[in-house]
mmCIF file with all atom_site columns, N, CA and C in Angstrom:
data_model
loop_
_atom_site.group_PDB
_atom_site.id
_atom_site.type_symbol
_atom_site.label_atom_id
_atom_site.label_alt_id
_atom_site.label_comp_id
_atom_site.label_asym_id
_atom_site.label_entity_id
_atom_site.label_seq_id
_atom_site.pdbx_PDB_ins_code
_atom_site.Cartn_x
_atom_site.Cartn_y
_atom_site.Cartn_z
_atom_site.occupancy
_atom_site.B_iso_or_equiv
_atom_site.pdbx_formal_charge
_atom_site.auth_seq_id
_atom_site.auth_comp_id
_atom_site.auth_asym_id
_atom_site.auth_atom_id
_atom_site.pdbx_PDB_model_num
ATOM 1   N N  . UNK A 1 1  ? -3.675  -23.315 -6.259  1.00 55.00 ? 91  UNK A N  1
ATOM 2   C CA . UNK A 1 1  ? -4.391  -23.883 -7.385  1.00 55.00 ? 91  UNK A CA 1
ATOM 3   C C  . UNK A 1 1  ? -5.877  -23.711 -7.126  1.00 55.00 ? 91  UNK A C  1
ATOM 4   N N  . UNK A 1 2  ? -6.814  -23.334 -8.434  1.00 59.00 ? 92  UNK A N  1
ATOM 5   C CA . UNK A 1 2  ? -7.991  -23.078 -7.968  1.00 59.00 ? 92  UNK A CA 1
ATOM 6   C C  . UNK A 1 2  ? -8.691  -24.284 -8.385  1.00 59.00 ? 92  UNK A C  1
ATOM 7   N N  . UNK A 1 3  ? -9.638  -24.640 -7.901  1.00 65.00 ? 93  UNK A N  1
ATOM 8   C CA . UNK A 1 3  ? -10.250 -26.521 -8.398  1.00 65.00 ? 93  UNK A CA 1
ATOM 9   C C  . UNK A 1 3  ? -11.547 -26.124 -9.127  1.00 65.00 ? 93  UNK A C  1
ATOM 10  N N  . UNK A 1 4  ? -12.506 -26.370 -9.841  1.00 72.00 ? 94  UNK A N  1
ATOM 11  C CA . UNK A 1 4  ? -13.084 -26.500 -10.493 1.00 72.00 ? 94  UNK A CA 1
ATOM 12  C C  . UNK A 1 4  ? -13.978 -28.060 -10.188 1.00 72.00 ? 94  UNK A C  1
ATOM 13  N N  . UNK A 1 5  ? -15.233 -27.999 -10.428 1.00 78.00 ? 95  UNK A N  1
ATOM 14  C CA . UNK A 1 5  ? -15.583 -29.390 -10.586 1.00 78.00 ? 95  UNK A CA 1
ATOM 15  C C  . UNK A 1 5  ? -15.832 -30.315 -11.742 1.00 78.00 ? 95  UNK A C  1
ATOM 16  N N  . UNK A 1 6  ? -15.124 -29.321 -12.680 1.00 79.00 ? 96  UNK A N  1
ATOM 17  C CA . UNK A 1 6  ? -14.756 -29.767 -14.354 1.00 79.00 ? 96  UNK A CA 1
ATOM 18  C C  . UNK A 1 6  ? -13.075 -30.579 -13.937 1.00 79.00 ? 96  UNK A C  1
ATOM 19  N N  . UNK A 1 7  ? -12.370 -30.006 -12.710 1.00 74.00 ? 97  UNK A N  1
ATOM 20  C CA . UNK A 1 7  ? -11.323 -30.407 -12.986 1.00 74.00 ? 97  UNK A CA 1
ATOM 21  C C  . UNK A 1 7  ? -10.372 -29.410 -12.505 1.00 74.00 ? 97  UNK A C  1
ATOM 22  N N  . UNK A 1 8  ? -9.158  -29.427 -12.205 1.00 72.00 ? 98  UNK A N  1
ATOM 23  C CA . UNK A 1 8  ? -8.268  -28.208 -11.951 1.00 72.00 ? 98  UNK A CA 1
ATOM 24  C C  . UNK A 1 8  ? -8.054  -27.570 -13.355 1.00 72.00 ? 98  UNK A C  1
ATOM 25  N N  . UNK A 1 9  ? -7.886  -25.741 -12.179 1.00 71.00 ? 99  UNK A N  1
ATOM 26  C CA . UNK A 1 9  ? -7.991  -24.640 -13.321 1.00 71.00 ? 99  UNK A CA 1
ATOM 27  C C  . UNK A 1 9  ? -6.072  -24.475 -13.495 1.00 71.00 ? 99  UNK A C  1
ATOM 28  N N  . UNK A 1 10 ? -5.713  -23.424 -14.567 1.00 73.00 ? 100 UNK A N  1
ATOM 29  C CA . UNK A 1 10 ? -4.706  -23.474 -14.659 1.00 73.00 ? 100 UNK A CA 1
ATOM 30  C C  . UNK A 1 10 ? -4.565  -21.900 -14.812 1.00 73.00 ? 100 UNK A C  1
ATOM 31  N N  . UNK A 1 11 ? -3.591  -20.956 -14.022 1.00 73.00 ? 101 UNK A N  1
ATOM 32  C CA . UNK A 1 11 ? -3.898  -20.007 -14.116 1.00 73.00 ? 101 UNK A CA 1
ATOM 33  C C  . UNK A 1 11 ? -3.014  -18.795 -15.210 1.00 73.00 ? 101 UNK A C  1
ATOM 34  N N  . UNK A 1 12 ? -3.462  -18.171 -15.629 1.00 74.00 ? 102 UNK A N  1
ATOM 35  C CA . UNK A 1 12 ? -3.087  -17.441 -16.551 1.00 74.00 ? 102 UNK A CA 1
ATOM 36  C C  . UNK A 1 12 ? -1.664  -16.093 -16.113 1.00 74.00 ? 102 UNK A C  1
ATOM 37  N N  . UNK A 1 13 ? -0.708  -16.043 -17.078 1.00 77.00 ? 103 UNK A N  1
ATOM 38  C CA . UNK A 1 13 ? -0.350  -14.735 -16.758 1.00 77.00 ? 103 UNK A CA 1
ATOM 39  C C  . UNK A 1 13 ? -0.887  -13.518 -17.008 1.00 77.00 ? 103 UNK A C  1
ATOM 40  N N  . UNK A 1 14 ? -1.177  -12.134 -16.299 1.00 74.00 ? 104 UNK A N  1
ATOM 41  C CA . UNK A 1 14 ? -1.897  -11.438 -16.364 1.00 74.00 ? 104 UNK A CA 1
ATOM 42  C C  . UNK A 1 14 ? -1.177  -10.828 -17.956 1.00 74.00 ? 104 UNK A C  1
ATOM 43  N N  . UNK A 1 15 ? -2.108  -9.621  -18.656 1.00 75.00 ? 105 UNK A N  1
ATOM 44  C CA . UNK A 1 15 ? -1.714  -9.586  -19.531 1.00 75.00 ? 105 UNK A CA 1
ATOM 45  C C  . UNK A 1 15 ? -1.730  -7.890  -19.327 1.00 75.00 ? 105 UNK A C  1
ATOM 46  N N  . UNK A 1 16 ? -1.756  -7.354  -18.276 1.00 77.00 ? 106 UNK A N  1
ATOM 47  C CA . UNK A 1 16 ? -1.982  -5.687  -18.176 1.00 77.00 ? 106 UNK A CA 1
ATOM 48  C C  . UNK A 1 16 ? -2.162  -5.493  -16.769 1.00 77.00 ? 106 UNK A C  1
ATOM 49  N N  . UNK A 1 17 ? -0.975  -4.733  -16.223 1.00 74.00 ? 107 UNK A N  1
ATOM 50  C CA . UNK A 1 17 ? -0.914  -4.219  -15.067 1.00 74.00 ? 107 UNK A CA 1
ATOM 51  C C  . UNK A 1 17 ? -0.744  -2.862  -14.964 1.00 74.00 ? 107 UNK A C  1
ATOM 52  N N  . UNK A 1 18 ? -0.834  -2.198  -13.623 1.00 74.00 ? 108 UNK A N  1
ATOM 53  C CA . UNK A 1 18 ? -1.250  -1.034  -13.585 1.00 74.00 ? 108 UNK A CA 1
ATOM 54  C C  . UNK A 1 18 ? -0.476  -0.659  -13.170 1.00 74.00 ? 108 UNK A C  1
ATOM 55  N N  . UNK A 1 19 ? 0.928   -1.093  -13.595 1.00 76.00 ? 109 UNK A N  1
ATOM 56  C CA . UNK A 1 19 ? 2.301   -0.591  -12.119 1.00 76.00 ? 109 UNK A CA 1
ATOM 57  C C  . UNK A 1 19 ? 2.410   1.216   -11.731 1.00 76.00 ? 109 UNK A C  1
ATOM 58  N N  . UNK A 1 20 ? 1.867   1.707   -12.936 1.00 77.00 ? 110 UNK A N  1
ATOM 59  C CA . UNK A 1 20 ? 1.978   3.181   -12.774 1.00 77.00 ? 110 UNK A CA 1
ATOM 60  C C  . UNK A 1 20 ? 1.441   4.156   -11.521 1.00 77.00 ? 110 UNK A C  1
ATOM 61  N N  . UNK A 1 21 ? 0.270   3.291   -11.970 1.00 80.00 ? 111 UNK A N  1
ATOM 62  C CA . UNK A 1 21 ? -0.922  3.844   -10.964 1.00 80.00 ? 111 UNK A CA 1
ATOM 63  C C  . UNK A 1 21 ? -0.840  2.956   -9.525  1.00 80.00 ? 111 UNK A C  1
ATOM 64  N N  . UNK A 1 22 ? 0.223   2.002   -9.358  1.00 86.00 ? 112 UNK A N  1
ATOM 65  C CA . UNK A 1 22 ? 0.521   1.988   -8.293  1.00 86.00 ? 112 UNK A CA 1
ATOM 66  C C  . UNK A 1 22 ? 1.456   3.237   -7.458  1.00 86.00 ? 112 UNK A C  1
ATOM 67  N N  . UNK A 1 23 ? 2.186   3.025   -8.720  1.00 87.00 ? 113 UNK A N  1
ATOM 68  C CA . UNK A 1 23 ? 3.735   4.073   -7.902  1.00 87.00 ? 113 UNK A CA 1
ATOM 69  C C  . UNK A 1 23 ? 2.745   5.807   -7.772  1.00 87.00 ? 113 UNK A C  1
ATOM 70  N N  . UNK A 1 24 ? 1.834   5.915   -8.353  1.00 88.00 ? 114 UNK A N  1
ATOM 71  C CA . UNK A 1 24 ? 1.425   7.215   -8.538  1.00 88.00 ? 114 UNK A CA 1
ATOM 72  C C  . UNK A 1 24 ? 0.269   7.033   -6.847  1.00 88.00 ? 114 UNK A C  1
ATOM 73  N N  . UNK A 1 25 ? -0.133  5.828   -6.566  1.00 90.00 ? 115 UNK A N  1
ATOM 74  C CA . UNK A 1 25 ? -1.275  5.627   -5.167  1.00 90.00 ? 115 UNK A CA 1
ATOM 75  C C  . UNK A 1 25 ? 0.278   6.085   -3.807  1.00 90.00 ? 115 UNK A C  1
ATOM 76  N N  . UNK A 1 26 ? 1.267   4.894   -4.058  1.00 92.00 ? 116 UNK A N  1
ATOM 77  C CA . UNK A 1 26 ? 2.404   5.284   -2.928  1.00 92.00 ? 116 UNK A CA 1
ATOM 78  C C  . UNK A 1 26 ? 2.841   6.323   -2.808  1.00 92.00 ? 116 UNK A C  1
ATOM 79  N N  . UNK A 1 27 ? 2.798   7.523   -4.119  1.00 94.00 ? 117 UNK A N  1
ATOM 80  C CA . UNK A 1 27 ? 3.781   8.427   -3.668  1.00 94.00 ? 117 UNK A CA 1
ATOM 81  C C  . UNK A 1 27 ? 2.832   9.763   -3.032  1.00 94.00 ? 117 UNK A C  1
ATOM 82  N N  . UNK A 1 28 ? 2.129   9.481   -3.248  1.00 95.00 ? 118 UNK A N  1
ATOM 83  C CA . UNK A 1 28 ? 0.748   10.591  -3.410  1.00 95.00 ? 118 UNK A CA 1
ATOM 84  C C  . UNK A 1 28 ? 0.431   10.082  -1.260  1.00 95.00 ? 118 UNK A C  1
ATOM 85  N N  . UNK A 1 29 ? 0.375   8.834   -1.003  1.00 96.00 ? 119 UNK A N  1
ATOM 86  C CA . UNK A 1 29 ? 0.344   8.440   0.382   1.00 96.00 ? 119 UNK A CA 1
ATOM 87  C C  . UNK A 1 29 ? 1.595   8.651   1.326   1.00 96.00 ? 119 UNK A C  1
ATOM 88  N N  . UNK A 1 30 ? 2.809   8.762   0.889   1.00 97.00 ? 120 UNK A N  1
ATOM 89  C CA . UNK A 1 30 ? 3.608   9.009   1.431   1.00 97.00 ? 120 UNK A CA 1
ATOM 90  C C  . UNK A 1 30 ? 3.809   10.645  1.204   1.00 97.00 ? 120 UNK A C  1
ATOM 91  N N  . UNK A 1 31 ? 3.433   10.976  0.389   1.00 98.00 ? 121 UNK A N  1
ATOM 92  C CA . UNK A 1 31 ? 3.133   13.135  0.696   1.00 98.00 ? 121 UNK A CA 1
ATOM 93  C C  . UNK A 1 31 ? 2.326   13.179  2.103   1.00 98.00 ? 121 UNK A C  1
ATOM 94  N N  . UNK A 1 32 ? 1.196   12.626  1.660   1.00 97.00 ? 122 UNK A N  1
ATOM 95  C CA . UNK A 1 32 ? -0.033  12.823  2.844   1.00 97.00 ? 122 UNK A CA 1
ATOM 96  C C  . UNK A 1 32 ? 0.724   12.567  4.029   1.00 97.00 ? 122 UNK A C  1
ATOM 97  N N  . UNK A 1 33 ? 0.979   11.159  3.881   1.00 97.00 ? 123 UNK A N  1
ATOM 98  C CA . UNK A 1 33 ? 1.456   11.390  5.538   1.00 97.00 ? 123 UNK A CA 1
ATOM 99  C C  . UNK A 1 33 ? 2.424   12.410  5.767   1.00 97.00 ? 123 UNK A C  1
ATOM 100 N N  . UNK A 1 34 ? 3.515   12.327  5.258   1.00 97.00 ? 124 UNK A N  1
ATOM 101 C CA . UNK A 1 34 ? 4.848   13.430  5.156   1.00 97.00 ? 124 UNK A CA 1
ATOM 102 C C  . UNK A 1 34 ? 3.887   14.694  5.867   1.00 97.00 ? 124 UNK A C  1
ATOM 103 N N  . UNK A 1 35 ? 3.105   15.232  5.217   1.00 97.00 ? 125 UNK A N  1
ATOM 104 C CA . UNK A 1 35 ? 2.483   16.563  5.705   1.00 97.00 ? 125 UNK A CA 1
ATOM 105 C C  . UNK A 1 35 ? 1.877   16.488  6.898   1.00 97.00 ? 125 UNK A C  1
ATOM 106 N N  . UNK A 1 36 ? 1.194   15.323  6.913   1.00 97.00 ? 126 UNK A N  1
ATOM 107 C CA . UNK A 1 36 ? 0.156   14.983  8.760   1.00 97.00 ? 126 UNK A CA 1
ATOM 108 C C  . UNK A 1 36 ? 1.040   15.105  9.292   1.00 97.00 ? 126 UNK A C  1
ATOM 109 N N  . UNK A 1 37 ? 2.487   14.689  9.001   1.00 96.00 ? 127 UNK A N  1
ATOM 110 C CA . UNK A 1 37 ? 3.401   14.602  10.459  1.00 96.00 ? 127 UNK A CA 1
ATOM 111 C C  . UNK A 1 37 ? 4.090   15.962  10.737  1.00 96.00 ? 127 UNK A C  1
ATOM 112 N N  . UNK A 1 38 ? 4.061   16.173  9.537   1.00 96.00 ? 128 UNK A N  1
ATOM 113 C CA . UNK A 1 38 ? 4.853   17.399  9.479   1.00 96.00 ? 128 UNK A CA 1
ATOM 114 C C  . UNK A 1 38 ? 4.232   18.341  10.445  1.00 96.00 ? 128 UNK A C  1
ATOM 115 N N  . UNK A 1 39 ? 2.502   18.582  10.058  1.00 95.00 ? 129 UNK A N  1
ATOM 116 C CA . UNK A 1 39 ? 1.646   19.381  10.743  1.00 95.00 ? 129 UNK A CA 1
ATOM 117 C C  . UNK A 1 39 ? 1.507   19.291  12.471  1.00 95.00 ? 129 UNK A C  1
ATOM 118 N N  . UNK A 1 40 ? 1.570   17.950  12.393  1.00 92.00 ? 130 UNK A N  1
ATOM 119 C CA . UNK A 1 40 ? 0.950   17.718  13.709  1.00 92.00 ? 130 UNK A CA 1
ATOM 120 C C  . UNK A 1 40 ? 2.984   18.016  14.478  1.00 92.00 ? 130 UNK A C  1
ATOM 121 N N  . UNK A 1 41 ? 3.195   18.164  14.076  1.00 91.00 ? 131 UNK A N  1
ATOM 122 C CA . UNK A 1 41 ? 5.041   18.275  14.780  1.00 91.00 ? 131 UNK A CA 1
ATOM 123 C C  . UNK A 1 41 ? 4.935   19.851  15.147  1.00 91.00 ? 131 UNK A C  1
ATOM 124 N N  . UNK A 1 42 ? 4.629   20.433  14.147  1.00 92.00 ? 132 UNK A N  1
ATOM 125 C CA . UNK A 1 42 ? 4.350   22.203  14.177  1.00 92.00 ? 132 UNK A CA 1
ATOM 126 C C  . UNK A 1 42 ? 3.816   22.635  15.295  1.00 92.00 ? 132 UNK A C  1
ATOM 127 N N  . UNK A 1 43 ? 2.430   21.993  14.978  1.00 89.00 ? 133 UNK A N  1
ATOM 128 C CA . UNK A 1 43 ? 1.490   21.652  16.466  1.00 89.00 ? 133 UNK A CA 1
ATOM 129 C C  . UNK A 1 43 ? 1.961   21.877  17.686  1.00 89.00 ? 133 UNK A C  1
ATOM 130 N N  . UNK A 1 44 ? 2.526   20.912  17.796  1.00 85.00 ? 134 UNK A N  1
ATOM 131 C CA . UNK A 1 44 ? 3.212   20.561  19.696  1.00 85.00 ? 134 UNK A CA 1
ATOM 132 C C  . UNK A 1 44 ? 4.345   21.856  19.213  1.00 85.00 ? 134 UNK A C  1
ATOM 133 N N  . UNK A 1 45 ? 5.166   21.679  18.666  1.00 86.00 ? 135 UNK A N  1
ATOM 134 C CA . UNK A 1 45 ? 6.140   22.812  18.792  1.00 86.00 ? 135 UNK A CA 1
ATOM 135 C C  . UNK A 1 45 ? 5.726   24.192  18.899  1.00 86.00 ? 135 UNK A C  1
ATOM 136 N N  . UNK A 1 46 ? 4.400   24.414  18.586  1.00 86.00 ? 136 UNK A N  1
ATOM 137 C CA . UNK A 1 46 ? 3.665   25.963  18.897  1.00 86.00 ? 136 UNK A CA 1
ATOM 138 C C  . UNK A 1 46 ? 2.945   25.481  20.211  1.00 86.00 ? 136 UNK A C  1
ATOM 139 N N  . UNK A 1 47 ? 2.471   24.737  20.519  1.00 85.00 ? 137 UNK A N  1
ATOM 140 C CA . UNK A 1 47 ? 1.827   24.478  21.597  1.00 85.00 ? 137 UNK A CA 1
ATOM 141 C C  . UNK A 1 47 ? 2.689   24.580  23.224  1.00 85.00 ? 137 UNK A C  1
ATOM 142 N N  . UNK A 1 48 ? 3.947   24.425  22.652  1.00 84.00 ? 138 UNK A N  1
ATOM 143 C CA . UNK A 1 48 ? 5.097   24.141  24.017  1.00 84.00 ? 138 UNK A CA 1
ATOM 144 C C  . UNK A 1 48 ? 5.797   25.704  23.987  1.00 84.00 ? 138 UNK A C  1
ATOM 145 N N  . UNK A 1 49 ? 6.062   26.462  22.942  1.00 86.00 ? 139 UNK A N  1
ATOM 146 C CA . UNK A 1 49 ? 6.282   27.552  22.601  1.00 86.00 ? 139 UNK A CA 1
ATOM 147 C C  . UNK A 1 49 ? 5.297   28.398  23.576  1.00 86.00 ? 139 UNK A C  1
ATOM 148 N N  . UNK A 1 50 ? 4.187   28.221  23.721  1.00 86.00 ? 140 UNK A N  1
ATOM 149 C CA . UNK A 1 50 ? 3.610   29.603  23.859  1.00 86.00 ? 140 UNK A CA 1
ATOM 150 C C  . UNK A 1 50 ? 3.045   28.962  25.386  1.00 86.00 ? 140 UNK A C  1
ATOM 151 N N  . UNK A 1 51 ? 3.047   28.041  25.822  1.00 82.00 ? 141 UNK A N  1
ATOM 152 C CA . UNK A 1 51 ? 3.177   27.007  27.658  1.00 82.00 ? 141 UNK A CA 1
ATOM 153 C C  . UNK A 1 51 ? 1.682   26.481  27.800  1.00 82.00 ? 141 UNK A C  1
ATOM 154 N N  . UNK A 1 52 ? 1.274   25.981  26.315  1.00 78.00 ? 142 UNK A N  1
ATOM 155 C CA . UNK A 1 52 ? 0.109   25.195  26.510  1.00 78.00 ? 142 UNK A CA 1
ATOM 156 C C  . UNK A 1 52 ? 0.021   23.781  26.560  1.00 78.00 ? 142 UNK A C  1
ATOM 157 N N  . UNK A 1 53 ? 1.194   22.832  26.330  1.00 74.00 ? 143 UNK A N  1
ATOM 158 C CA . UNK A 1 53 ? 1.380   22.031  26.701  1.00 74.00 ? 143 UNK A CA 1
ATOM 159 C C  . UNK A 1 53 ? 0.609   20.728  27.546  1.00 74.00 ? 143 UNK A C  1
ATOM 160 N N  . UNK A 1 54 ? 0.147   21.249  28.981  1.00 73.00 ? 144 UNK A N  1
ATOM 161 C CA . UNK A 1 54 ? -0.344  20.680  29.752  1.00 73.00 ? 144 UNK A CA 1
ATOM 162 C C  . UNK A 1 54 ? -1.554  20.338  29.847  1.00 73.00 ? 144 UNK A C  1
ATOM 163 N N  . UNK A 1 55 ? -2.225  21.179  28.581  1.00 70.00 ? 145 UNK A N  1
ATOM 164 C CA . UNK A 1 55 ? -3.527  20.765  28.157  1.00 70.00 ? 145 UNK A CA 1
ATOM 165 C C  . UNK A 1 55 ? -4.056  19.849  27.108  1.00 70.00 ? 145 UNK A C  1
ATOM 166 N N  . UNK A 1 56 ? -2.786  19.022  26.360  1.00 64.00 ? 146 UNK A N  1
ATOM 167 C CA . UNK A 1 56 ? -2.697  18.420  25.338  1.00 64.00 ? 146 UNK A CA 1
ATOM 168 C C  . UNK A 1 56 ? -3.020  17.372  25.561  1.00 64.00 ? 146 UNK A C  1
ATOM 169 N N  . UNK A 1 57 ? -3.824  16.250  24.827  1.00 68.00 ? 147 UNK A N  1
ATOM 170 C CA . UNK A 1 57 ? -4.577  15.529  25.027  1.00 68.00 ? 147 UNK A CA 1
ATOM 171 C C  . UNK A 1 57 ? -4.186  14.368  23.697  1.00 68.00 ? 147 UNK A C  1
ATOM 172 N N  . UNK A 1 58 ? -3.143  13.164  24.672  1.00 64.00 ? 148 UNK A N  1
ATOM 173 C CA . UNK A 1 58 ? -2.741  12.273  23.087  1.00 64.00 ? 148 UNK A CA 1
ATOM 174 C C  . UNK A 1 58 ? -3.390  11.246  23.372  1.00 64.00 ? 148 UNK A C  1
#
């Protein structure tokens, strides 16, 4: 409850949400990562491939 020094406020239901442009922020963040991991997996797997390995730095 939010207080007021008129008195307690009473709060409203919103009247416009953005659910779209939520699902459109999550899916767009879960690509990104999907690909960082993807990349960085490639990475070590070329890195151990060719015996550079021991120079890798996590």
């Amino acid at each position: 409850m939010l207080t007021d020094p008129d008195g307690p406020l009473t709060l409203q239901d919103a009247d416009r949400v953005d659910s779209g442009g939520k699902l459109t922020a999550l899916v767009l963040g879960v690509t990104g990562w999907t690909a960082i991991a993807l990349l960085a997996g490639w990475r070590g797997h070329v890195r151990r491939r060719t015996g550079r390995d021991d120079t890798l730095v996590i």
